Amino acid sequence: MYLIKSTVCRKAKDKQILHDLVVYCLTNTFLQWIFQREEIIIERLQGNSKCRIPFFIIIPLLLVTAVSAYVGPGAGFGIVTSFLVILNAVFASMLSALLWPIGLIIRFVKRRRRQCKQLAKRVIVLGLDGFSPQIAEIMMDSGQLPYLDTLRKNGTFCNLQTTCPGISPVAWSSFQTGVNPGKHDIFDFLAPDRKRYLATLSSVKTGTTTSRLGIGPFCLNRSKSFVRLLRKSRPFWTLLRKYGIRSTILRVPITYPPESLDGQLLSGMCVPDLRGTQGSYTLFSEKDSGTIYAGGIRQKLSKVNEKLWTGELPGPLKCDGECSVIPLELKISEKCITLKIGDRKISLSEGVLSAWVELTFKSGRKKIKAISRFCLTTENGCPSIYSTALHIDPFSPSLPISHPVYYSKYLAGLFGPFATLGLAEDTWALNNSAVSENTFLDQAWSIFEEREKMYFDALSRTRRGLVVCVFDTSDRIQHMFWGQGTAQDTPVYNMYLRMDELIGRTLSEMGKDDMLVVMSDHGFTSFHTCIDFNRWLLENGYLVLKNGVETVDTSFKGVDWSNTRAWSMGLAGIMLNIKGREGSGIVEPGSEAEKLLSEIADKLLLLETDEGERVINAVYPASDIYQGPYSNRAPDLVIGTKSGFRAGWGCVTGGVGSKVIYPNSRRWNGDHCHDHKLVPGTLASNMKLDSENASILDIAPTILRVLGIRPPSYMEGKVLAGNGKIQ
Amino acid sequence: MVLDILLLPFRSLPSIWGLLFISLLTGIGMISIFRLTSNQEKISRLRKKMLGEIFGILLHVSSPATVMKFAGRLIWSNTLYLLYIIKPLLVIAIPFMLIWGQLDARYGTDIVDQNTSVTVTVEYEDSLPERDNITLIGNGIEIIQPLVMVDTLRQVSFRIILEDGTIGSLDVNGTSSTVGKTGTWNGALILRGFDTENSLKRLFCPWVDKGVVSGDGPISGWYSLKTVRYEVLGGHWSWLAVFLVFSSISAIAGAKIFDVKV
C-alpha cells in the first residue's frame, strides 16, 4: 500500500528518474559504441573504406548493436534497452525505404549507359576448381550428372582452354582479367627472386615499412605492415561499377588482399594463415617436438599423468620475434575427452574433427584472433592432437580478407565461423599422415558446405548483376584421391555427383533472365612420377654444384652460380642465368641465350624413363606464349610434361635431388601441372555459347558482353555470347 | 549490515564516494553473476548473428526489401536475446532490488534539517477520527499545527521539526514510528515513512519503518523529505543516475576484462 501511495505522490520525482534513465542509456550506449565498434569508426574516419554509406545511417545501426550488447548492473535493463533495437531496426528500414528512390536516381544519373544490349540481368559464375570435362562427359553419358547434362543439351558444354601452365593462380588470374599471364604477371604459385635465387609467393607481398617522425633529437620510428596484391591488370568486375552493376565475388583465387568494387568480395587462394604461411597445421604428440614438416609442425605433448597431457599451440610471431603461444591441456577420462585451449574447453571424439574453436593470441598489447579445428588420433597407443592451420577469424579479421571489411563479419555472423585460409583443405596433413582420409574428407566437405551457404546467400541477395563463387573442394579431392579412380563410391566419383547437385540447386534458384556459367580453371590427370628438372640440368651440365655438394634440399644452397647456366623453380619453369638479370648471371642475353634455350628444349623433349617412355610433351619458350609488359618476368621455358609426370617436390623450391625421374610416393597423386593442352577446363552454360576453341581468357569479355558492356581493348579473349557481335 | 561494513572506510568522506564505490562494486558483482548464470556460448553466437544482421542492413542499404528482411530478423534475434537473459535476470533481480532499496534509503533523500519542517501524512484504515481525538506525541520532535484532514482519502497531514536533526519518534493515536536516520547500527538509513503491515516489501524498501500500532492509530504514513542531488562531472545527478552510470562503467570494464558475453 505504501509503495503505491508513494509512487503516486512522487510523480515529479519520476520525471527525474526518467531523465536519469535517458542519460544513463545514452552514456551506456556511447560507451558500448566506443568499446565495441572502434574499428569501424576508425576505418570510416581514416577513409579506408570505400563504402558509400553515410554516417547518419551507420550511427543508428551502431546504436542497435550497442543496445543489443547491453552491459549493465543487471540483465533487467536489457529488456528496457532491447526496445531500442526494435526501434532502430524499424527506423533503419524506414530510412532505407525513404532513401531508396533518391539512391536510385543518383545511380541512374551517375552510371554510364550500357554500350550494347544486355543479354542477361544476372550472371552467375560457378567456379569448380579442377572439374575435369573428360570425367564429367563420361559420367553424363551414363546419366549420373543430370543437371550438367541439362546444360549440355540445352545450352553449352565444352572444353575450356586453360593458361600455360594450367595452374590455379595463373588460370584464375586470366579468368578475372581476360589477359594472358604476360599482362597480369602471375606465372606460377611461386615467383623467382632472380637476384637471390629464392622462391617468393607470386601473388602477394607482405612486409613492413618504417617511417621516422620527429623534430631534432626527438625521433620516433613507426613501422607499419602492408599486404600488396602483385597481380596486375584489372578484374572485370571492377569495370562494372561504372555501369552501376553490383557484384558478389566469393573465394576467387588471387583476390587477396581484396580490391575495391561495387559489391562484396571474399578473398580466396593465397590468403595466409596467422603464422604467415599458406597453411601449416600442428600435430601434438609425445614424440619429437618443434620439427617443421612440409605444411606443418610437430609439437610436444607432455604427459603429466595417465589422464592429463599438456602442450603449447604456437601462433603468430610477436614484435620481439618470439612466437605467441596458447597453452593446451588434454584430459582423457573414461567418460569423455576434453581439450582446454586457452580459456576454451571442447569435447573431442577420436577421429572426429571438432567445430571451429576461437583462439586469442596475445602479441604485446594486441590481441590476434584465430580459428582452428582439432582432432584426436592415436599414435602408437599414445594420444595425438591435430590442429588445423590458424585461420584468420572472419569475425575479427586481423588481415583484410573481404571488401568491405565487414563482409566477412556479416558472413560469420549469419553462418558461423568459416575457413578463411586460401588453401583451406589440409592436403599436407593427409600427405604426412597427420590425419586419416576420412578426417580429410570431413574437413573438405564441411568447407564446401560453408561456402555453399555463402553462395546461396549471395544468390538470394543479388538479383541483378554478377555473382562469382569458386569451390575448391573438387580440386583438393582430386589431388588426394585421384589414385583411387572414378569408380562408384570413390571420393572423386562422389565429388562429381555433389558438384552436379550444386549445379541443380543453382538452376532452381535462377530466373529466366539469368545466365549461368559453370567453369573450371583446368582439368585433372594423374601424377605418379616426379621429374627433378634441377637434377636433369645438373646431369646435363647446365647447373653446377659447389665442390663436395651432392644434393640440395631447398633454395639452391650449394649451387655454384658462377658456372650455372640454367635453373628451375616452380612447377614448370626453367630460367637461364642471364647476365644483368640474375644476381650472378653468366649467360649473355640475345643469341647466346636463345641458342641455349633451344638446346635445353630439344634435349628435354628427348627425356625418357628407364622403360623408354617420353616424359615431356612440349616445351614452350616464354616469348612464344606470353605477350605483355610482364612477359620478361616469366620463366624462359615452360615445360609441358606428359600425363602422370610432374616437377618433383624438391625441385619446385630450388632443391636438387639424387635422381632425375623417381616415383611420386605421396598421397597427392592427381595433378594438373602438366602440358596445359592435356588438362583443359570445363565450360558449361544455360546459354548457347560459341564453344569452338573457348579459352579461359574469353570468360571476362563474354560476361561483360552479356551484361551489355563492350569489353575493353586490352582484353584478349573473344566474346562467346551474342554470336560474338557487339552492337 | 554488509553495506555498512563496506562503507565503513567512506564514513568520514562525502557520501558520493561511498555511492561511487558501491556502484562500481555492484557493476562487477552483477556482471559476474550474469556470467555464471547465463549461457555464454549461446549469447555470444546470438550477438554475432545480430551483428551480422546489422552488417546485412549496411551491405544492402540500397535494397529496402532486403533491409526490411534483415530488420525483421534483427527483431526476432532480439526477442531470443531477451529469452536468453531471463534466467540471469531472475537471479539478479533479487539482489539488485535489495541493493536498490538500500542505496535509495541511504542516498536518495536528505536527513531532516534541524530548522526545516517536514510534512507528515498519515493514513487511517477505515475512517478518520474526530479532529479533537487525534493525539500527536513527539519525542525529540516538535509538532507544528494545524492538522489538515482529507476525509475522502482518510489522511491527516501536519508538519514536524526534528529537534536534534538525526532521530526522533512520533506517536499518532497510539501508532508510533521513528523519524530520521536509523535502520542500521550506524544509522545510515533515512526513514521516509512507516507501515504497520507485516510485509516482505519492507525488505526491498528499507526506508519504511515498522510502525507499532496500538488502538485506532493510522496504518501508514510518509514524510516529505528533500531529494539529494550530487555534484558529478559538473552536473547535478540523482543517486540513481550516479549508480546506473558508474555501475555500468564498471560492468562494461568487467565484461571486457573477464570476457563476459552480454
Coordinates of C-alpha atoms in Angstrom, one line a residue, chain A residues 310-623:
Chain A
T310 CA 49.9 -30.5 -21.8
G311 CA 51.3 -28.7 -24.7
E312 CA 51.6 -25.3 -26.4
L313 CA 50.0 -24.2 -29.6
P314 CA 52.3 -21.8 -31.4
G315 CA 50.7 -18.8 -33.0
P316 CA 51.8 -15.7 -34.9
L317 CA 55.1 -14.1 -34.3
K318 CA 55.3 -11.3 -31.8
C319 CA 57.1 -8.0 -32.3
D320 CA 60.2 -9.4 -30.5
G321 CA 60.4 -12.3 -33.0
E322 CA 59.1 -14.8 -30.4
C323 CA 56.1 -17.0 -31.2
S324 CA 53.0 -16.2 -29.2
V325 CA 51.5 -19.4 -27.7
I326 CA 48.3 -20.7 -26.2
P327 CA 48.6 -23.4 -23.5
L328 CA 46.7 -26.6 -24.3
E329 CA 45.6 -29.3 -21.9
L330 CA 44.2 -32.7 -22.9
K331 CA 42.2 -34.7 -20.3
I332 CA 41.2 -38.2 -21.0
S333 CA 38.8 -39.9 -18.6
E334 CA 36.5 -42.9 -19.0
K335 CA 33.5 -40.7 -19.7
C336 CA 34.9 -38.0 -22.0
I337 CA 37.9 -36.5 -23.7
T338 CA 38.3 -32.8 -23.1
L339 CA 40.7 -30.3 -24.6
K340 CA 41.3 -27.0 -23.0
I341 CA 42.9 -24.4 -25.2
G342 CA 43.5 -21.1 -23.5
D343 CA 40.1 -20.4 -21.9
R344 CA 38.1 -22.6 -24.3
K345 CA 37.1 -26.1 -23.4
I346 CA 35.9 -28.6 -26.0
S347 CA 34.9 -32.2 -26.1
L348 CA 36.7 -34.4 -28.6
S349 CA 35.9 -37.8 -30.1
E350 CA 38.7 -39.9 -31.6
G351 CA 39.0 -39.3 -35.3
V352 CA 36.3 -36.6 -35.4
L353 CA 37.1 -33.0 -36.3
S354 CA 35.8 -30.5 -33.7
A355 CA 33.8 -27.5 -34.6
W356 CA 35.7 -24.2 -35.1
V357 CA 37.3 -23.0 -31.9
E358 CA 38.0 -19.4 -31.5
L359 CA 41.5 -18.7 -30.1
T360 CA 43.0 -15.4 -29.0
F361 CA 46.8 -14.9 -29.2
K362 CA 48.4 -12.0 -27.4
S363 CA 51.1 -10.1 -29.1
G364 CA 52.2 -7.4 -26.8
R365 CA 49.1 -5.3 -26.2
K366 CA 47.4 -6.6 -29.3
K367 CA 45.0 -9.5 -29.4
I368 CA 45.0 -11.6 -32.6
K369 CA 42.0 -13.8 -33.2
A370 CA 42.3 -17.1 -34.9
I371 CA 40.0 -20.1 -35.5
S372 CA 41.1 -23.7 -35.7
R373 CA 39.7 -27.2 -35.6
F374 CA 41.1 -30.1 -33.6
C375 CA 41.1 -33.8 -34.0
L376 CA 42.2 -36.5 -31.6
T377 CA 44.1 -39.5 -33.0
T378 CA 46.3 -42.1 -31.5
E379 CA 49.9 -42.7 -32.5
N380 CA 51.4 -45.9 -31.3
G381 CA 48.9 -46.1 -28.5
C382 CA 49.6 -42.5 -27.4
P383 CA 47.2 -39.7 -27.9
S384 CA 48.0 -37.2 -30.6
I385 CA 46.1 -34.0 -31.5
Y386 CA 45.9 -32.5 -34.9
S387 CA 45.1 -28.8 -35.2
T388 CA 44.4 -27.2 -38.5
A389 CA 46.2 -24.1 -39.6
L390 CA 45.3 -21.0 -37.7
H391 CA 42.8 -19.4 -39.9
I392 CA 42.1 -15.7 -39.7
D393 CA 39.0 -15.3 -37.7
P394 CA 36.4 -13.9 -40.1
F395 CA 34.5 -12.2 -37.3
S396 CA 37.6 -10.3 -36.1
P397 CA 40.0 -10.4 -39.1
S398 CA 43.5 -9.3 -38.3
L399 CA 44.2 -9.0 -42.0
P400 CA 41.9 -7.7 -44.8
I401 CA 40.1 -10.7 -46.2
S402 CA 37.0 -9.1 -47.6
H403 CA 35.6 -6.0 -49.2
P404 CA 34.0 -4.2 -47.4
V405 CA 35.9 -5.2 -44.4
Y406 CA 32.7 -6.1 -42.6
Y407 CA 31.5 -8.5 -45.3
S408 CA 33.4 -11.4 -43.6
K409 CA 31.8 -10.3 -40.3
Y410 CA 28.4 -10.4 -41.9
L411 CA 29.0 -13.9 -43.2
A412 CA 30.5 -15.1 -39.9
G413 CA 27.6 -13.6 -38.0
L414 CA 25.0 -15.2 -40.1
F415 CA 26.5 -18.6 -40.8
G416 CA 29.1 -19.0 -38.0
P417 CA 32.9 -19.2 -38.4
F418 CA 34.3 -20.4 -41.7
A419 CA 37.6 -21.4 -43.3
T420 CA 39.4 -18.3 -44.5
L421 CA 42.8 -19.7 -45.4
G422 CA 43.5 -19.7 -49.1
L423 CA 44.2 -23.4 -49.3
A424 CA 41.9 -24.4 -46.6
E425 CA 41.7 -28.2 -47.2
D426 CA 44.7 -29.6 -45.4
T427 CA 46.3 -31.7 -48.1
W428 CA 49.7 -31.6 -46.4
A429 CA 48.2 -33.2 -43.2
L430 CA 46.9 -36.1 -45.3
N431 CA 50.2 -36.3 -47.2
N432 CA 52.1 -36.5 -44.0
S433 CA 49.5 -39.0 -42.5
A434 CA 48.7 -36.5 -39.7
V435 CA 45.0 -37.1 -40.4
S436 CA 43.1 -40.0 -41.9
E437 CA 41.4 -40.0 -45.3
N438 CA 38.0 -39.7 -43.6
T439 CA 39.1 -36.8 -41.5
F440 CA 40.4 -35.0 -44.6
L441 CA 37.2 -35.7 -46.5
D442 CA 35.1 -34.4 -43.5
Q443 CA 37.2 -31.3 -43.5
A444 CA 36.9 -30.8 -47.2
W445 CA 33.1 -31.3 -47.3
S446 CA 32.5 -29.1 -44.3
I447 CA 34.4 -26.3 -46.0
F448 CA 32.2 -27.0 -49.1
E449 CA 29.1 -26.6 -47.0
E450 CA 30.3 -23.4 -45.5
R451 CA 30.8 -22.0 -49.0
E452 CA 27.5 -23.3 -50.2
K453 CA 25.7 -21.2 -47.6
M454 CA 27.6 -18.1 -48.6
Y455 CA 27.0 -18.8 -52.3
F456 CA 23.2 -19.2 -51.9
D457 CA 23.0 -16.2 -49.6
A458 CA 24.7 -14.2 -52.4
L459 CA 22.3 -15.6 -55.0
S460 CA 19.3 -14.7 -52.9
R461 CA 20.6 -11.1 -52.3
T462 CA 22.0 -10.3 -55.7
R463 CA 19.0 -10.4 -58.1
R464 CA 20.8 -8.3 -60.7
G465 CA 24.4 -8.1 -61.5
L466 CA 27.2 -10.6 -61.1
V467 CA 27.8 -13.5 -58.6
V468 CA 31.0 -15.4 -58.8
C469 CA 31.8 -18.2 -56.4
V470 CA 34.7 -20.7 -56.7
F471 CA 34.6 -24.1 -54.9
D472 CA 38.0 -25.7 -54.3
T473 CA 36.8 -29.0 -52.9
S474 CA 36.8 -30.5 -56.4
D475 CA 40.5 -29.7 -56.9
R476 CA 41.6 -30.9 -53.4
I477 CA 39.8 -34.2 -53.5
Q478 CA 41.1 -35.0 -57.0
H479 CA 44.7 -34.1 -55.8
M480 CA 44.4 -36.5 -52.9
F481 CA 42.2 -39.3 -54.3
W482 CA 42.9 -39.5 -58.0
G483 CA 44.8 -42.8 -57.4
Q484 CA 41.5 -44.4 -56.3
G485 CA 40.0 -43.8 -59.7
T486 CA 36.5 -42.6 -60.5
A487 CA 34.5 -45.8 -59.9
Q488 CA 31.3 -45.7 -58.0
D489 CA 31.6 -44.6 -54.4
T490 CA 35.2 -43.4 -54.7
P491 CA 35.8 -39.9 -53.3
V492 CA 36.3 -38.4 -56.8
Y493 CA 33.1 -40.0 -58.1
N494 CA 31.1 -38.7 -55.1
M495 CA 32.6 -35.3 -55.6
Y496 CA 31.3 -35.1 -59.2
L497 CA 27.9 -36.1 -58.0
R498 CA 27.8 -33.5 -55.4
M499 CA 29.0 -30.8 -57.7
D500 CA 26.2 -31.8 -60.1
E501 CA 23.7 -31.4 -57.2
L502 CA 25.2 -27.9 -56.6
I503 CA 24.5 -27.1 -60.3
G504 CA 21.0 -28.4 -59.8
R505 CA 20.4 -26.2 -56.8
T506 CA 21.8 -23.2 -58.6
L507 CA 19.4 -23.8 -61.5
S508 CA 16.5 -24.0 -59.2
E509 CA 17.4 -20.6 -57.8
M510 CA 17.7 -18.9 -61.2
G511 CA 15.2 -16.8 -63.1
K512 CA 14.6 -16.9 -66.8
D513 CA 16.8 -13.8 -67.4
D514 CA 19.8 -15.3 -65.6
M515 CA 22.9 -16.7 -67.2
L516 CA 24.8 -19.5 -65.5
V517 CA 28.4 -20.2 -66.3
V518 CA 29.8 -23.3 -64.8
M519 CA 33.6 -23.4 -65.4
S520 CA 36.8 -24.8 -64.1
D521 CA 40.3 -23.4 -64.5
H522 CA 41.8 -26.7 -65.5
G523 CA 41.2 -30.4 -65.7
F524 CA 43.0 -33.2 -63.9
T525 CA 45.2 -36.1 -64.6
S526 CA 47.4 -38.5 -62.7
F527 CA 50.7 -37.7 -61.1
H528 CA 52.7 -40.9 -60.5
T529 CA 56.2 -39.9 -61.4
C530 CA 58.3 -36.9 -60.4
I531 CA 60.9 -35.2 -62.6
D532 CA 63.7 -33.4 -60.9
F533 CA 64.5 -30.7 -63.5
N534 CA 67.3 -29.3 -61.5
R535 CA 68.9 -32.8 -61.4
W536 CA 68.4 -33.0 -65.1
L537 CA 70.1 -29.6 -65.6
L538 CA 72.9 -30.8 -63.3
E539 CA 73.5 -34.0 -65.2
N540 CA 73.5 -32.1 -68.5
G541 CA 76.0 -29.6 -67.3
Y542 CA 73.7 -26.5 -67.2
L543 CA 73.6 -26.4 -63.4
V544 CA 76.8 -26.8 -61.3
L545 CA 77.1 -27.6 -57.6
K546 CA 79.9 -26.4 -55.4
N547 CA 82.6 -28.9 -54.7
G548 CA 81.5 -31.6 -52.3
V549 CA 77.9 -30.9 -52.7
E550 CA 75.9 -33.9 -54.0
T551 CA 72.3 -32.8 -53.5
V552 CA 70.4 -29.7 -52.4
D553 CA 67.3 -29.8 -50.2
T554 CA 65.9 -26.3 -51.0
S555 CA 66.7 -22.8 -52.1
F556 CA 69.7 -23.7 -54.2
K557 CA 72.0 -23.9 -51.2
G558 CA 75.3 -25.2 -52.6
V559 CA 74.8 -24.2 -56.2
D560 CA 77.9 -22.7 -58.0
W561 CA 76.2 -19.8 -59.7
S562 CA 79.4 -18.6 -61.4
N563 CA 79.2 -21.8 -63.6
T564 CA 75.5 -22.3 -63.7
R565 CA 73.7 -21.5 -67.0
A566 CA 70.1 -22.6 -66.2
W567 CA 68.0 -23.3 -63.1
S568 CA 64.5 -24.5 -62.4
M569 CA 62.0 -23.2 -59.9
G570 CA 58.2 -23.5 -59.6
L571 CA 56.0 -26.2 -61.1
A572 CA 57.0 -25.9 -64.8
G573 CA 59.7 -23.2 -65.3
I574 CA 63.3 -23.2 -66.4
M575 CA 65.2 -19.9 -66.1
L576 CA 68.5 -19.1 -67.7
N577 CA 71.2 -17.5 -65.5
I578 CA 71.2 -14.3 -67.6
K579 CA 73.9 -11.7 -67.0
G580 CA 72.4 -8.5 -65.6
R581 CA 69.1 -10.1 -64.8
E582 CA 70.1 -12.8 -62.3
G583 CA 72.2 -12.0 -59.3
S584 CA 75.2 -13.9 -60.6
G585 CA 74.2 -14.3 -64.2
I586 CA 76.7 -15.6 -66.7
V587 CA 74.7 -16.2 -69.9
E588 CA 74.8 -13.3 -72.3
P589 CA 71.3 -12.2 -73.3
G590 CA 70.5 -12.4 -77.0
S591 CA 71.7 -15.0 -79.4
E592 CA 73.7 -17.0 -76.7
A593 CA 70.6 -17.2 -74.5
E594 CA 68.4 -18.1 -77.4
K595 CA 70.7 -20.9 -78.6
L596 CA 70.9 -22.2 -75.0
L597 CA 67.2 -22.2 -74.7
S598 CA 66.6 -24.1 -77.9
E599 CA 69.4 -26.6 -76.8
I600 CA 67.7 -27.3 -73.5
A601 CA 64.3 -27.5 -75.1
D602 CA 65.5 -30.1 -77.6
K603 CA 67.2 -32.2 -75.0
L604 CA 64.2 -32.0 -72.6
L605 CA 61.9 -33.4 -75.3
L606 CA 64.1 -36.5 -75.5
L607 CA 63.9 -37.1 -71.8
E608 CA 62.6 -40.6 -71.1
T609 CA 62.1 -43.1 -68.3
D610 CA 64.2 -46.2 -67.9
E611 CA 61.4 -48.0 -69.8
G612 CA 61.9 -45.7 -72.7
E613 CA 58.7 -43.6 -72.2
R614 CA 59.0 -40.0 -73.2
V615 CA 58.0 -37.7 -70.3
I616 CA 57.9 -34.3 -71.9
N617 CA 55.0 -33.3 -74.2
A618 CA 56.1 -29.9 -75.2
V619 CA 58.5 -27.1 -74.2
Y620 CA 57.2 -23.6 -74.6
P621 CA 59.6 -20.6 -74.9
A622 CA 58.2 -17.7 -72.9
S623 CA 58.5 -15.4 -76.0

